[in-house]
Amino acid sequence: MNYSADAPALWEPSLADADGCLLSADQCVIHAQHYFVKGLIEMPVIGSEEVFSWGVWVSLSRESFSRAADLWDTPGRESEKPYFGWLTTDLPIYAPPTLNLKTNVHTRPVGERPYVELEPTDHPLAVEQRTGITVDRVREIAAAMLHSGGSDQL
């Protein structure tokens, strides 16, 4: 019930040893100029208690990233206002592309990934987040990801 991207779309393996670059399970910095956090786009599965989620990367401003990093291990951080960001994960089963959709990143309690709320547009991903998806749609996504060789990673 979860597919996840290992890195933002801008990340390249050659950056792993470059100055000003970092990729961890939760945060990414590219050339000390581009800042990203990993979060979840969650969609309720209609007719069940289940939630389907996409593990995605969102770019944040330097200020928002610094604030989020400062509070990363701080209890109560979930009371922080959401951070504006741009989706930087391409989910290939959606058209038009998902790159650069507007988001709000909601911090959750320590140990939980942030919740990524998409701007309420008519993009199919945003619609599915708002309205939920069926079990049949979950199966379609799983088949498409398996066919693309995605298993549980994008």
Coordinates of C-alpha atoms in Angstrom, one line a residue:
M1 CA 0.0 0.0 0.0
N2 CA 3.0 2.2 -0.4
Y3 CA 5.4 3.1 -3.2
S4 CA 8.4 5.3 -2.5
A5 CA 11.0 7.3 -4.4
D6 CA 14.6 6.9 -3.2
A7 CA 15.6 10.5 -4.1
P8 CA 14.3 13.7 -5.7
A9 CA 14.1 13.8 -9.5
L10 CA 17.1 16.2 -9.6
W11 CA 19.4 13.8 -7.7
E12 CA 22.1 11.9 -9.6
P13 CA 24.4 9.2 -8.2
S14 CA 27.4 11.3 -9.1
L15 CA 26.3 13.8 -6.5
A16 CA 26.9 11.4 -3.6
D17 CA 30.5 12.5 -3.0
A18 CA 30.1 16.1 -4.2
D19 CA 30.6 19.1 -1.8
G20 CA 27.4 20.6 -0.6
C21 CA 25.4 17.5 -1.4
L22 CA 23.6 15.1 0.9
L23 CA 21.0 12.3 0.5
S24 CA 19.6 10.6 3.6
A25 CA 16.3 8.7 4.0
D26 CA 14.5 11.9 4.9
Q27 CA 16.4 14.9 3.6
C28 CA 18.4 15.9 0.5
V29 CA 20.6 18.9 -0.3
I30 CA 22.0 19.5 -3.8
H31 CA 25.0 21.9 -4.1
A32 CA 23.9 23.7 -1.0
Q33 CA 21.3 25.4 -3.2
H34 CA 18.3 22.9 -3.5
Y35 CA 16.6 21.5 -0.4
F36 CA 14.2 18.6 -0.2
V37 CA 12.3 16.5 2.4
K38 CA 10.6 13.2 2.0
G39 CA 6.9 12.9 2.9
L40 CA 3.8 11.0 2.1
I41 CA 0.9 11.7 -0.2
E42 CA -1.8 9.7 1.4
M43 CA -5.1 8.6 -0.2
P44 CA -7.9 6.8 1.6
V45 CA -8.9 3.5 0.1
I46 CA -12.7 3.8 -0.4
G47 CA -14.7 1.2 1.6
S48 CA -11.8 0.2 3.8
E49 CA -9.8 1.5 6.8
E50 CA -6.6 1.3 4.6
V51 CA -4.6 4.3 3.3
F52 CA -2.5 4.1 0.1
S53 CA 0.6 6.3 0.1
W54 CA 3.2 7.6 -2.2
G55 CA 6.6 8.4 -0.6
V56 CA 7.7 11.5 -2.4
W57 CA 10.2 14.3 -2.3
V58 CA 9.3 18.0 -2.0
S59 CA 11.6 21.0 -2.5
L60 CA 11.5 23.6 0.2
S61 CA 13.0 27.0 0.4
R62 CA 16.3 27.3 2.3
E63 CA 14.5 28.9 5.2
S64 CA 11.7 26.3 5.4
F65 CA 14.3 23.4 5.1
S66 CA 16.4 25.0 7.9
R67 CA 13.4 25.4 10.1
A68 CA 12.3 21.8 9.5
A69 CA 15.8 20.5 10.1
D70 CA 16.1 22.5 13.3
L71 CA 12.9 20.9 14.6
W72 CA 13.5 17.4 13.2
D73 CA 13.9 15.7 16.6
T74 CA 11.9 18.2 18.7
P75 CA 8.7 16.9 20.4
G76 CA 5.7 19.1 19.5
R77 CA 7.1 19.9 16.0
E78 CA 3.7 18.9 14.5
S79 CA 2.3 22.3 15.7
E80 CA 4.5 24.0 13.1
K81 CA 2.7 25.7 10.2
P82 CA 2.9 23.8 6.9
Y83 CA 5.8 24.6 4.6
F84 CA 5.1 25.4 0.9
G85 CA 7.0 23.2 -1.5
W86 CA 7.1 21.8 -5.1
L87 CA 6.7 18.1 -5.7
T88 CA 10.0 16.8 -7.1
T89 CA 9.0 13.2 -7.7
D90 CA 7.7 12.0 -11.0
L91 CA 5.0 9.4 -10.6
P92 CA 5.0 7.8 -14.0
I93 CA 1.5 6.4 -13.9
Y94 CA 0.0 9.9 -13.9
A95 CA -0.6 12.3 -16.9
P96 CA 0.1 15.1 -16.9
P97 CA 3.4 14.8 -15.1
T98 CA 3.5 15.2 -11.3
L99 CA 6.7 17.2 -11.2
N100 CA 6.3 20.7 -9.8
L101 CA 2.8 20.3 -8.4
K102 CA 2.3 22.8 -5.6
T103 CA 2.2 21.3 -2.1
N104 CA 2.0 22.1 1.6
V105 CA 4.2 19.9 3.8
H106 CA 2.7 19.2 7.2
T107 CA 5.1 18.2 9.9
R108 CA 4.0 15.2 12.1
P109 CA 5.2 13.9 15.4
V110 CA 8.9 12.9 15.7
G111 CA 9.5 9.6 13.9
E112 CA 6.7 10.1 11.4
R113 CA 7.2 11.3 7.8
P114 CA 5.5 14.6 6.9
Y115 CA 2.1 14.6 5.2
V116 CA 2.2 16.2 1.7
E117 CA -1.0 17.9 0.8
L118 CA -1.3 18.7 -2.9
E119 CA -2.9 22.0 -4.1
P120 CA -6.6 21.2 -4.8
T121 CA -6.4 21.2 -8.6
D122 CA -7.9 18.9 -11.2
H123 CA -4.6 17.0 -11.6
P124 CA -5.5 13.3 -11.3
L125 CA -3.1 12.8 -8.3
A126 CA -4.7 15.7 -6.4
V127 CA -8.2 14.5 -7.2
E128 CA -7.3 11.0 -5.9
Q129 CA -5.8 12.5 -2.7
R130 CA -9.0 14.5 -2.1
T131 CA -11.6 11.8 -3.0
G132 CA -9.8 8.6 -2.3
I133 CA -9.2 5.6 -4.5
T134 CA -10.9 2.2 -4.9
V135 CA -9.3 -1.2 -4.2
D136 CA -9.4 -1.7 -8.0
R137 CA -7.3 1.5 -8.5
V138 CA -4.8 0.2 -5.9
R139 CA -4.5 -3.0 -8.0
E140 CA -4.0 -0.9 -11.2
I141 CA -1.3 1.1 -9.6
A142 CA 0.4 -2.1 -8.3
A143 CA 0.2 -3.7 -11.8
A144 CA 1.6 -0.6 -13.4
M145 CA 4.5 -0.4 -10.9
L146 CA 5.3 -4.1 -11.3
H147 CA 5.2 -3.8 -15.1
S148 CA 7.6 -0.8 -14.9
G149 CA 9.9 -2.7 -12.6
G150 CA 9.1 -0.4 -9.8
S151 CA 8.3 -3.0 -7.1
D152 CA 8.0 -0.8 -4.0
Q153 CA 10.6 1.8 -5.2
L154 CA 10.2 4.4 -7.9

